[in-house]
Amino acid sequence: MLTIDTDARLARALDQPLAAAVHHLLALRRDQLGSIEGAAAFHLVEVGDTLTDVEAALGFPIATDLVEGTSYTDPDFVPSWESAELHSGGVYEIVYVLTDDGYAHVLLVPDRDDTDRALRSLLRDYVDQAEGAVPAP
């Protein structure tokens, strides 16, 4: 997993070979925020990362309702994210704001066959193609 939590790391990430949709989305968010420092950390899921790896990197469970404690396999599960979108180009953007200061953890997950099956299942079951999704570059 690639964690981008400073402007310098974001600049380095944008200089790396990324999927076009991921690059476009990161560049757009950089332009919108100006500086990500103190505002957001972006976490890019890479090949081989599992749902367990994602939760460990974030420091909180994404497959558990943080209020009720139910699992995403439970019919009463409600995701704890602020927003979730499947953007054109096949990248999920999941935003978590867990503190009063508004700091966001933004999870970027490519919707590809080599993405962890449990993670893709969670996202496919609870995220719809959003009207406001960023179009592919």
Short mmCIF file of N, CA, C and O in Angstrom, two decimals:
data_model
loop_
_atom_site.label_atom_id
_atom_site.label_comp_id
_atom_site.label_asym_id
_atom_site.label_seq_id
_atom_site.Cartn_x
_atom_site.Cartn_y
_atom_site.Cartn_z
N MET A 1 0.85 -1.17 0.00
CA MET A 1 0.00 0.00 0.00
C MET A 1 0.90 1.23 0.00
O MET A 1 1.89 1.29 0.72
N LEU A 2 0.53 2.18 -0.81
CA LEU A 2 1.25 3.43 -0.89
C LEU A 2 0.47 4.47 -0.09
O LEU A 2 -0.70 4.74 -0.39
N THR A 3 1.10 5.03 0.95
CA THR A 3 0.46 6.07 1.75
C THR A 3 1.09 7.41 1.39
O THR A 3 2.31 7.56 1.40
N ILE A 4 0.24 8.36 1.07
CA ILE A 4 0.66 9.69 0.64
C ILE A 4 0.06 10.69 1.62
O ILE A 4 -1.13 10.96 1.60
N ASP A 5 0.92 11.22 2.51
CA ASP A 5 0.40 12.10 3.55
C ASP A 5 1.14 13.43 3.66
O ASP A 5 0.92 14.20 4.59
N THR A 6 2.01 13.70 2.69
CA THR A 6 2.67 15.00 2.62
C THR A 6 2.65 15.47 1.17
O THR A 6 2.49 14.67 0.24
N ASP A 7 2.86 16.77 0.99
CA ASP A 7 2.91 17.30 -0.37
C ASP A 7 4.08 16.72 -1.15
O ASP A 7 3.96 16.45 -2.35
N ALA A 8 5.21 16.49 -0.48
CA ALA A 8 6.38 15.92 -1.15
C ALA A 8 6.09 14.49 -1.61
O ALA A 8 6.45 14.11 -2.73
N ARG A 9 5.44 13.70 -0.78
CA ARG A 9 5.09 12.33 -1.17
C ARG A 9 4.08 12.34 -2.32
O ARG A 9 4.14 11.49 -3.20
N LEU A 10 3.17 13.29 -2.29
CA LEU A 10 2.21 13.39 -3.39
C LEU A 10 2.92 13.74 -4.70
O LEU A 10 2.64 13.15 -5.75
N ALA A 11 3.84 14.67 -4.64
CA ALA A 11 4.60 15.04 -5.84
C ALA A 11 5.38 13.84 -6.38
O ALA A 11 5.39 13.60 -7.59
N ARG A 12 6.02 13.08 -5.47
CA ARG A 12 6.76 11.89 -5.90
C ARG A 12 5.83 10.84 -6.51
O ARG A 12 6.16 10.22 -7.51
N ALA A 13 4.67 10.66 -5.90
CA ALA A 13 3.71 9.68 -6.42
C ALA A 13 3.25 10.06 -7.82
O ALA A 13 3.14 9.21 -8.70
N LEU A 14 3.02 11.34 -8.04
CA LEU A 14 2.56 11.80 -9.35
C LEU A 14 3.65 11.70 -10.41
O LEU A 14 3.35 11.73 -11.60
N ASP A 15 4.90 11.56 -9.98
CA ASP A 15 6.01 11.35 -10.92
C ASP A 15 6.23 9.87 -11.23
O ASP A 15 7.06 9.54 -12.08
N GLN A 16 5.51 8.99 -10.54
CA GLN A 16 5.64 7.54 -10.74
C GLN A 16 4.63 7.07 -11.79
O GLN A 16 3.61 7.72 -12.02
N PRO A 17 4.88 5.90 -12.36
CA PRO A 17 3.89 5.34 -13.29
C PRO A 17 2.68 4.80 -12.51
O PRO A 17 2.77 3.77 -11.84
N LEU A 18 1.60 5.53 -12.56
CA LEU A 18 0.34 5.14 -11.92
C LEU A 18 -0.69 4.90 -13.00
O LEU A 18 -0.58 5.44 -14.11
N ALA A 19 -1.72 4.14 -12.67
CA ALA A 19 -2.85 4.01 -13.60
C ALA A 19 -3.38 5.41 -13.89
O ALA A 19 -3.41 6.28 -13.01
N ALA A 20 -3.80 5.64 -15.12
CA ALA A 20 -4.24 6.97 -15.55
C ALA A 20 -5.34 7.53 -14.65
O ALA A 20 -5.31 8.71 -14.28
N ALA A 21 -6.31 6.70 -14.28
CA ALA A 21 -7.42 7.17 -13.45
C ALA A 21 -6.95 7.57 -12.05
O ALA A 21 -7.43 8.56 -11.49
N VAL A 22 -6.00 6.83 -11.50
CA VAL A 22 -5.46 7.15 -10.17
C VAL A 22 -4.65 8.44 -10.25
O VAL A 22 -4.81 9.33 -9.41
N HIS A 23 -3.81 8.56 -11.25
CA HIS A 23 -3.02 9.78 -11.43
C HIS A 23 -3.92 11.00 -11.57
O HIS A 23 -3.71 12.03 -10.92
N HIS A 24 -4.94 10.88 -12.40
CA HIS A 24 -5.88 11.98 -12.63
C HIS A 24 -6.56 12.39 -11.33
O HIS A 24 -6.68 13.58 -11.02
N LEU A 25 -7.02 11.42 -10.56
CA LEU A 25 -7.74 11.70 -9.32
C LEU A 25 -6.81 12.35 -8.28
O LEU A 25 -7.19 13.33 -7.63
N LEU A 26 -5.58 11.84 -8.13
CA LEU A 26 -4.63 12.44 -7.19
C LEU A 26 -4.28 13.87 -7.60
O LEU A 26 -4.22 14.76 -6.75
N ALA A 27 -4.08 14.11 -8.88
CA ALA A 27 -3.76 15.46 -9.35
C ALA A 27 -4.94 16.40 -9.11
O ALA A 27 -4.75 17.56 -8.71
N LEU A 28 -6.14 15.92 -9.34
CA LEU A 28 -7.33 16.74 -9.11
C LEU A 28 -7.46 17.10 -7.64
O LEU A 28 -7.71 18.26 -7.30
N ARG A 29 -7.28 16.12 -6.77
CA ARG A 29 -7.41 16.39 -5.32
C ARG A 29 -6.30 17.34 -4.85
O ARG A 29 -6.52 18.21 -4.01
N ARG A 30 -5.09 17.21 -5.41
CA ARG A 30 -4.01 18.15 -5.08
C ARG A 30 -4.40 19.57 -5.48
O ARG A 30 -4.24 20.51 -4.71
N ASP A 31 -4.95 19.71 -6.68
CA ASP A 31 -5.36 21.03 -7.15
C ASP A 31 -6.50 21.59 -6.31
O ASP A 31 -6.54 22.79 -6.04
N GLN A 32 -7.41 20.75 -5.87
CA GLN A 32 -8.54 21.21 -5.07
C GLN A 32 -8.12 21.60 -3.65
O GLN A 32 -8.62 22.58 -3.11
N LEU A 33 -7.21 20.83 -3.06
CA LEU A 33 -6.82 21.06 -1.67
C LEU A 33 -5.67 22.06 -1.54
O LEU A 33 -5.50 22.67 -0.48
N GLY A 34 -4.89 22.23 -2.58
CA GLY A 34 -3.69 23.06 -2.47
C GLY A 34 -2.59 22.28 -1.77
O GLY A 34 -1.65 21.84 -2.39
N SER A 35 -2.73 22.08 -0.50
CA SER A 35 -1.80 21.27 0.28
C SER A 35 -2.59 20.17 0.97
O SER A 35 -3.68 20.43 1.51
N ILE A 36 -2.04 18.96 0.98
CA ILE A 36 -2.74 17.88 1.67
C ILE A 36 -2.30 17.78 3.13
O ILE A 36 -2.95 17.11 3.92
N GLU A 37 -1.20 18.45 3.47
CA GLU A 37 -0.66 18.33 4.82
C GLU A 37 -1.64 18.90 5.84
O GLU A 37 -2.10 20.03 5.73
N GLY A 38 -1.99 18.05 6.79
CA GLY A 38 -2.96 18.43 7.81
C GLY A 38 -4.40 18.28 7.37
O GLY A 38 -5.32 18.47 8.17
N ALA A 39 -4.61 17.95 6.09
CA ALA A 39 -5.97 17.83 5.57
C ALA A 39 -6.34 16.39 5.23
O ALA A 39 -7.48 15.97 5.48
N ALA A 40 -5.40 15.64 4.65
CA ALA A 40 -5.75 14.31 4.18
C ALA A 40 -4.51 13.44 4.00
O ALA A 40 -3.41 13.94 3.77
N ALA A 41 -4.76 12.15 4.09
CA ALA A 41 -3.77 11.14 3.71
C ALA A 41 -4.45 10.25 2.69
O ALA A 41 -5.59 9.82 2.90
N PHE A 42 -3.77 10.00 1.59
CA PHE A 42 -4.28 9.12 0.54
C PHE A 42 -3.60 7.78 0.68
O PHE A 42 -2.38 7.71 0.86
N HIS A 43 -4.37 6.72 0.60
CA HIS A 43 -3.86 5.36 0.73
C HIS A 43 -4.24 4.60 -0.54
O HIS A 43 -5.42 4.35 -0.78
N LEU A 44 -3.24 4.29 -1.35
CA LEU A 44 -3.46 3.61 -2.62
C LEU A 44 -3.23 2.12 -2.46
O LEU A 44 -2.12 1.69 -2.12
N VAL A 45 -4.28 1.33 -2.67
CA VAL A 45 -4.17 -0.12 -2.60
C VAL A 45 -3.42 -0.61 -3.83
O VAL A 45 -3.73 -0.23 -4.95
N GLU A 46 -2.43 -1.47 -3.57
CA GLU A 46 -1.60 -2.01 -4.64
C GLU A 46 -1.82 -3.51 -4.75
O GLU A 46 -2.42 -4.13 -3.87
N VAL A 47 -1.33 -4.07 -5.83
CA VAL A 47 -1.45 -5.52 -6.05
C VAL A 47 -0.86 -6.26 -4.85
O VAL A 47 0.23 -5.93 -4.38
N GLY A 48 -1.61 -7.23 -4.36
CA GLY A 48 -1.17 -8.03 -3.22
C GLY A 48 -1.68 -7.55 -1.88
O GLY A 48 -1.63 -8.29 -0.90
N ASP A 49 -2.17 -6.30 -1.80
CA ASP A 49 -2.73 -5.80 -0.55
C ASP A 49 -4.07 -6.46 -0.28
O ASP A 49 -4.92 -6.52 -1.16
N THR A 50 -4.26 -6.94 0.95
CA THR A 50 -5.51 -7.57 1.34
C THR A 50 -6.35 -6.60 2.17
O THR A 50 -5.86 -5.55 2.61
N LEU A 51 -7.60 -6.98 2.39
CA LEU A 51 -8.48 -6.19 3.26
C LEU A 51 -7.83 -6.02 4.63
O LEU A 51 -7.84 -4.94 5.21
N THR A 52 -7.23 -7.08 5.15
CA THR A 52 -6.54 -7.01 6.44
C THR A 52 -5.38 -6.03 6.40
O THR A 52 -5.18 -5.25 7.33
N ASP A 53 -4.62 -6.02 5.30
CA ASP A 53 -3.52 -5.07 5.14
C ASP A 53 -4.04 -3.64 5.13
O ASP A 53 -3.44 -2.74 5.73
N VAL A 54 -5.13 -3.42 4.43
CA VAL A 54 -5.72 -2.08 4.34
C VAL A 54 -6.13 -1.59 5.72
O VAL A 54 -5.82 -0.47 6.12
N GLU A 55 -6.82 -2.45 6.47
CA GLU A 55 -7.27 -2.05 7.80
C GLU A 55 -6.08 -1.79 8.72
O GLU A 55 -6.11 -0.84 9.52
N ALA A 56 -5.02 -2.57 8.61
CA ALA A 56 -3.83 -2.36 9.43
C ALA A 56 -3.16 -1.02 9.07
O ALA A 56 -2.75 -0.27 9.96
N ALA A 57 -3.07 -0.71 7.80
CA ALA A 57 -2.44 0.54 7.36
C ALA A 57 -3.26 1.76 7.79
O ALA A 57 -2.69 2.77 8.19
N LEU A 58 -4.57 1.65 7.69
CA LEU A 58 -5.43 2.77 8.08
C LEU A 58 -5.51 2.92 9.60
O LEU A 58 -5.70 4.02 10.12
N GLY A 59 -5.44 1.80 10.31
CA GLY A 59 -5.54 1.84 11.76
C GLY A 59 -6.96 1.72 12.28
O GLY A 59 -7.21 1.95 13.47
N PHE A 60 -7.89 1.38 11.39
CA PHE A 60 -9.27 1.15 11.79
C PHE A 60 -9.91 0.19 10.80
O PHE A 60 -9.48 0.08 9.66
N PRO A 61 -10.96 -0.52 11.25
CA PRO A 61 -11.59 -1.52 10.38
C PRO A 61 -12.58 -0.88 9.41
O PRO A 61 -13.47 -0.14 9.82
N ILE A 62 -12.42 -1.17 8.13
CA ILE A 62 -13.35 -0.62 7.14
C ILE A 62 -14.48 -1.60 6.85
O ILE A 62 -15.50 -1.21 6.30
N ALA A 63 -14.30 -2.86 7.24
CA ALA A 63 -15.33 -3.88 6.99
C ALA A 63 -16.20 -4.09 8.23
O ALA A 63 -16.94 -5.06 8.32
N THR A 64 -16.12 -3.14 9.17
CA THR A 64 -16.93 -3.18 10.38
C THR A 64 -17.62 -1.84 10.54
O THR A 64 -16.99 -0.79 10.38
N ASP A 65 -18.89 -1.86 10.86
CA ASP A 65 -19.65 -0.65 11.18
C ASP A 65 -19.07 -0.12 12.50
O ASP A 65 -19.16 -0.80 13.53
N LEU A 66 -18.46 1.06 12.49
CA LEU A 66 -17.78 1.58 13.67
C LEU A 66 -18.75 1.97 14.78
O LEU A 66 -18.34 2.13 15.92
N VAL A 67 -20.04 2.11 14.47
CA VAL A 67 -21.03 2.44 15.50
C VAL A 67 -21.63 1.18 16.10
O VAL A 67 -21.67 1.01 17.32
N GLU A 68 -22.11 0.29 15.27
CA GLU A 68 -22.82 -0.90 15.73
C GLU A 68 -21.92 -2.13 15.90
O GLU A 68 -22.31 -3.09 16.54
N GLY A 69 -20.75 -2.11 15.26
CA GLY A 69 -19.84 -3.24 15.37
C GLY A 69 -20.16 -4.41 14.46
O GLY A 69 -19.56 -5.47 14.60
N THR A 70 -21.08 -4.23 13.53
CA THR A 70 -21.45 -5.32 12.63
C THR A 70 -20.46 -5.41 11.47
O THR A 70 -19.88 -4.42 11.04
N SER A 71 -20.29 -6.63 10.96
CA SER A 71 -19.41 -6.90 9.84
C SER A 71 -20.15 -6.63 8.53
O SER A 71 -21.37 -6.68 8.47
N TYR A 72 -19.38 -6.39 7.46
CA TYR A 72 -20.01 -6.12 6.17
C TYR A 72 -20.78 -7.32 5.63
O TYR A 72 -21.60 -7.17 4.73
N THR A 73 -20.57 -8.48 6.19
CA THR A 73 -21.35 -9.65 5.78
C THR A 73 -22.68 -9.73 6.52
O THR A 73 -23.53 -10.54 6.17
N ASP A 74 -22.87 -8.87 7.52
CA ASP A 74 -24.11 -8.83 8.29
C ASP A 74 -25.14 -7.99 7.53
O ASP A 74 -24.81 -6.93 7.00
N PRO A 75 -26.40 -8.42 7.47
CA PRO A 75 -27.41 -7.65 6.73
C PRO A 75 -27.67 -6.25 7.31
O PRO A 75 -28.18 -5.38 6.60
N ASP A 76 -27.30 -6.01 8.56
CA ASP A 76 -27.51 -4.70 9.18
C ASP A 76 -26.29 -3.78 9.07
O ASP A 76 -26.28 -2.69 9.64
N PHE A 77 -25.28 -4.21 8.33
CA PHE A 77 -24.05 -3.43 8.19
C PHE A 77 -24.32 -2.09 7.52
O PHE A 77 -25.04 -2.00 6.53
N VAL A 78 -23.72 -1.03 8.08
CA VAL A 78 -23.74 0.30 7.49
C VAL A 78 -22.28 0.77 7.42
O VAL A 78 -21.62 0.85 8.46
N PRO A 79 -21.77 1.06 6.24
CA PRO A 79 -20.38 1.50 6.13
C PRO A 79 -20.15 2.79 6.92
O PRO A 79 -21.04 3.64 7.03
N SER A 80 -18.95 2.96 7.44
CA SER A 80 -18.61 4.12 8.27
C SER A 80 -17.94 5.25 7.49
O SER A 80 -17.48 6.21 8.07
N TRP A 81 -17.90 5.15 6.18
CA TRP A 81 -17.25 6.19 5.40
C TRP A 81 -18.14 7.42 5.25
O TRP A 81 -19.35 7.36 5.38
N GLU A 82 -17.51 8.56 4.96
CA GLU A 82 -18.22 9.81 4.69
C GLU A 82 -18.80 9.79 3.28
O GLU A 82 -19.91 10.23 3.06
N SER A 83 -17.98 9.33 2.35
CA SER A 83 -18.42 9.24 0.96
C SER A 83 -17.66 8.12 0.28
O SER A 83 -16.57 7.75 0.70
N ALA A 84 -18.28 7.60 -0.77
CA ALA A 84 -17.67 6.52 -1.53
C ALA A 84 -18.16 6.61 -2.97
O ALA A 84 -19.36 6.74 -3.20
N GLU A 85 -17.22 6.57 -3.89
CA GLU A 85 -17.57 6.67 -5.31
C GLU A 85 -16.72 5.71 -6.12
O GLU A 85 -15.56 5.48 -5.81
N LEU A 86 -17.32 5.19 -7.17
CA LEU A 86 -16.57 4.47 -8.19
C LEU A 86 -16.45 5.42 -9.37
O LEU A 86 -17.43 5.75 -10.02
N HIS A 87 -15.22 5.89 -9.60
CA HIS A 87 -14.99 6.86 -10.66
C HIS A 87 -14.80 6.16 -12.00
O HIS A 87 -14.39 4.99 -12.06
N SER A 88 -15.08 6.89 -13.05
CA SER A 88 -14.78 6.39 -14.39
C SER A 88 -13.30 6.05 -14.45
O SER A 88 -12.48 6.71 -13.84
N GLY A 89 -12.99 5.00 -15.15
CA GLY A 89 -11.61 4.55 -15.19
C GLY A 89 -11.35 3.45 -14.18
O GLY A 89 -10.26 2.89 -14.13
N GLY A 90 -12.36 3.15 -13.34
CA GLY A 90 -12.27 2.01 -12.45
C GLY A 90 -11.45 2.19 -11.19
O GLY A 90 -10.65 1.34 -10.84
N VAL A 91 -11.65 3.30 -10.49
CA VAL A 91 -10.98 3.47 -9.20
C VAL A 91 -12.03 3.93 -8.17
O VAL A 91 -12.79 4.86 -8.41
N TYR A 92 -12.06 3.19 -7.06
CA TYR A 92 -12.92 3.57 -5.95
C TYR A 92 -12.20 4.63 -5.12
O TYR A 92 -10.99 4.54 -4.89
N GLU A 93 -12.96 5.62 -4.66
CA GLU A 93 -12.45 6.64 -3.74
C GLU A 93 -13.36 6.61 -2.51
O GLU A 93 -14.55 6.94 -2.59
N ILE A 94 -12.80 6.20 -1.38
CA ILE A 94 -13.55 6.05 -0.15
C ILE A 94 -12.96 7.05 0.86
O ILE A 94 -11.76 7.01 1.13
N VAL A 95 -13.80 7.93 1.41
CA VAL A 95 -13.32 8.98 2.31
C VAL A 95 -13.84 8.71 3.72
O VAL A 95 -15.04 8.53 3.93
N TYR A 96 -12.91 8.72 4.66
CA TYR A 96 -13.22 8.56 6.09
C TYR A 96 -12.77 9.82 6.82
O TYR A 96 -11.63 10.25 6.67
N VAL A 97 -13.67 10.41 7.59
CA VAL A 97 -13.35 11.53 8.48
C VAL A 97 -13.77 11.07 9.87
O VAL A 97 -14.96 10.98 10.16
N LEU A 98 -12.78 10.78 10.69
CA LEU A 98 -13.06 10.17 11.99
C LEU A 98 -12.78 11.10 13.17
O LEU A 98 -12.97 10.72 14.32
N THR A 99 -12.31 12.31 12.88
CA THR A 99 -11.99 13.25 13.95
C THR A 99 -12.70 14.58 13.69
O THR A 99 -13.07 14.89 12.55
N ASP A 100 -12.84 15.37 14.74
CA ASP A 100 -13.54 16.65 14.63
C ASP A 100 -12.77 17.69 13.82
O ASP A 100 -13.36 18.66 13.35
N ASP A 101 -11.47 17.49 13.63
CA ASP A 101 -10.69 18.48 12.88
C ASP A 101 -10.86 18.34 11.37
O ASP A 101 -10.35 19.13 10.60
N GLY A 102 -11.60 17.31 10.92
CA GLY A 102 -11.89 17.13 9.51
C GLY A 102 -10.83 16.41 8.71
O GLY A 102 -10.95 16.27 7.49
N TYR A 103 -9.77 15.93 9.37
CA TYR A 103 -8.71 15.20 8.67
C TYR A 103 -9.30 13.96 8.00
O TYR A 103 -10.04 13.21 8.62
N ALA A 104 -8.97 13.77 6.74
CA ALA A 104 -9.55 12.67 5.97
C ALA A 104 -8.52 11.61 5.63
O ALA A 104 -7.38 11.92 5.29
N HIS A 105 -8.95 10.37 5.72
CA HIS A 105 -8.21 9.24 5.16
C HIS A 105 -8.96 8.87 3.89
O HIS A 105 -10.15 8.57 3.94
N VAL A 106 -8.26 8.94 2.77
CA VAL A 106 -8.87 8.68 1.47
C VAL A 106 -8.26 7.40 0.92
O VAL A 106 -7.06 7.33 0.66
N LEU A 107 -9.10 6.40 0.76
CA LEU A 107 -8.68 5.11 0.26
C LEU A 107 -8.96 5.04 -1.23
O LEU A 107 -10.09 5.29 -1.67
N LEU A 108 -7.93 4.75 -2.01
CA LEU A 108 -8.07 4.61 -3.47
C LEU A 108 -7.84 3.15 -3.82
O LEU A 108 -6.77 2.60 -3.53
N VAL A 109 -8.86 2.54 -4.42
CA VAL A 109 -8.81 1.11 -4.71
C VAL A 109 -9.11 0.88 -6.19
O VAL A 109 -10.24 1.13 -6.64
N PRO A 110 -8.13 0.40 -6.95
CA PRO A 110 -8.40 0.06 -8.34
C PRO A 110 -9.40 -1.10 -8.42
O PRO A 110 -9.29 -2.07 -7.66
N ASP A 111 -10.37 -0.99 -9.30
CA ASP A 111 -11.35 -2.07 -9.50
C ASP A 111 -10.80 -2.97 -10.60
O ASP A 111 -11.15 -2.84 -11.77
N ARG A 112 -9.89 -3.88 -10.17
CA ARG A 112 -9.24 -4.78 -11.12
C ARG A 112 -9.33 -6.20 -10.59
O ARG A 112 -9.53 -6.44 -9.40
N ASP A 113 -9.14 -7.14 -11.49
CA ASP A 113 -9.19 -8.56 -11.12
C ASP A 113 -8.13 -8.94 -10.09
O ASP A 113 -8.33 -9.87 -9.31
N ASP A 114 -6.99 -8.23 -10.07
CA ASP A 114 -5.93 -8.58 -9.13
C ASP A 114 -6.04 -7.85 -7.79
O ASP A 114 -5.16 -7.96 -6.95
N THR A 115 -7.13 -7.13 -7.58
CA THR A 115 -7.40 -6.50 -6.29
C THR A 115 -8.03 -7.55 -5.37
O THR A 115 -8.82 -8.38 -5.83
N ASP A 116 -7.68 -7.51 -4.11
CA ASP A 116 -8.17 -8.48 -3.12
C ASP A 116 -9.68 -8.70 -3.25
O ASP A 116 -10.45 -7.73 -3.30
N ARG A 117 -10.07 -9.96 -3.31
CA ARG A 117 -11.47 -10.32 -3.54
C ARG A 117 -12.39 -9.81 -2.42
O ARG A 117 -13.48 -9.30 -2.70
N ALA A 118 -11.99 -9.92 -1.17
CA ALA A 118 -12.83 -9.45 -0.06
C ALA A 118 -13.02 -7.94 -0.11
O ALA A 118 -14.12 -7.43 0.11
N LEU A 119 -11.97 -7.21 -0.43
CA LEU A 119 -12.05 -5.75 -0.54
C LEU A 119 -12.96 -5.35 -1.69
O LEU A 119 -13.83 -4.48 -1.53
N ARG A 120 -12.78 -5.97 -2.83
CA ARG A 120 -13.64 -5.67 -3.99
C ARG A 120 -15.09 -6.00 -3.69
O ARG A 120 -15.99 -5.27 -4.09
N SER A 121 -15.33 -7.09 -3.00
CA SER A 121 -16.69 -7.49 -2.65
C SER A 121 -17.35 -6.43 -1.77
O SER A 121 -18.49 -6.02 -2.01
N LEU A 122 -16.64 -5.97 -0.75
CA LEU A 122 -17.16 -4.92 0.12
C LEU A 122 -17.52 -3.68 -0.69
O LEU A 122 -18.62 -3.13 -0.56
N LEU A 123 -16.63 -3.25 -1.55
CA LEU A 123 -16.87 -2.03 -2.32
C LEU A 123 -17.97 -2.22 -3.36
O LEU A 123 -18.82 -1.35 -3.52
N ARG A 124 -17.97 -3.32 -4.03
CA ARG A 124 -19.01 -3.56 -5.05
C ARG A 124 -20.40 -3.65 -4.44
O ARG A 124 -21.38 -3.25 -5.05
N ASP A 125 -20.48 -4.18 -3.21
CA ASP A 125 -21.78 -4.32 -2.56
C ASP A 125 -22.32 -2.99 -2.04
O ASP A 125 -23.53 -2.81 -1.93
N TYR A 126 -21.43 -2.04 -1.71
CA TYR A 126 -21.88 -0.83 -1.02
C TYR A 126 -21.59 0.48 -1.74
O TYR A 126 -21.99 1.54 -1.27
N VAL A 127 -20.91 0.44 -2.89
CA VAL A 127 -20.59 1.67 -3.61
C VAL A 127 -21.21 1.60 -4.99
O VAL A 127 -21.00 0.65 -5.73
N ASP A 128 -21.95 2.62 -5.34
CA ASP A 128 -22.53 2.73 -6.67
C ASP A 128 -21.72 3.73 -7.49
O ASP A 128 -21.06 4.60 -6.94
N GLN A 129 -21.82 3.60 -8.80
CA GLN A 129 -21.24 4.62 -9.69
C GLN A 129 -21.93 5.93 -9.34
O GLN A 129 -23.15 6.04 -9.41
N ALA A 130 -21.16 6.90 -8.90
CA ALA A 130 -21.74 8.16 -8.45
C ALA A 130 -21.94 9.13 -9.59
O ALA A 130 -21.16 9.17 -10.52
N GLU A 131 -22.99 9.95 -9.48
CA GLU A 131 -23.25 10.97 -10.50
C GLU A 131 -22.12 11.98 -10.56
O GLU A 131 -21.78 12.49 -11.60
N GLY A 132 -21.51 12.27 -9.42
CA GLY A 132 -20.46 13.27 -9.37
C GLY A 132 -19.07 12.70 -9.52
O GLY A 132 -18.09 13.36 -9.23
N ALA A 133 -18.97 11.46 -9.97
CA ALA A 133 -17.66 10.82 -10.08
C ALA A 133 -16.80 11.54 -11.11
O ALA A 133 -17.29 12.11 -12.07
N VAL A 134 -15.51 11.48 -10.86
CA VAL A 134 -14.55 12.13 -11.76
C VAL A 134 -14.45 11.31 -13.04
O VAL A 134 -14.21 10.10 -13.00
N PRO A 135 -14.62 11.95 -14.19
CA PRO A 135 -14.51 11.20 -15.45
C PRO A 135 -13.07 10.76 -15.69
O PRO A 135 -12.13 11.40 -15.20
N ALA A 136 -12.93 9.71 -16.44
CA ALA A 136 -11.60 9.20 -16.77
C ALA A 136 -10.86 10.23 -17.62
O ALA A 136 -11.48 10.98 -18.37
N PRO A 137 -9.54 10.26 -17.48
CA PRO A 137 -8.76 11.22 -18.27
C PRO A 137 -8.81 10.91 -19.75
O PRO A 137 -9.09 9.84 -20.17
#
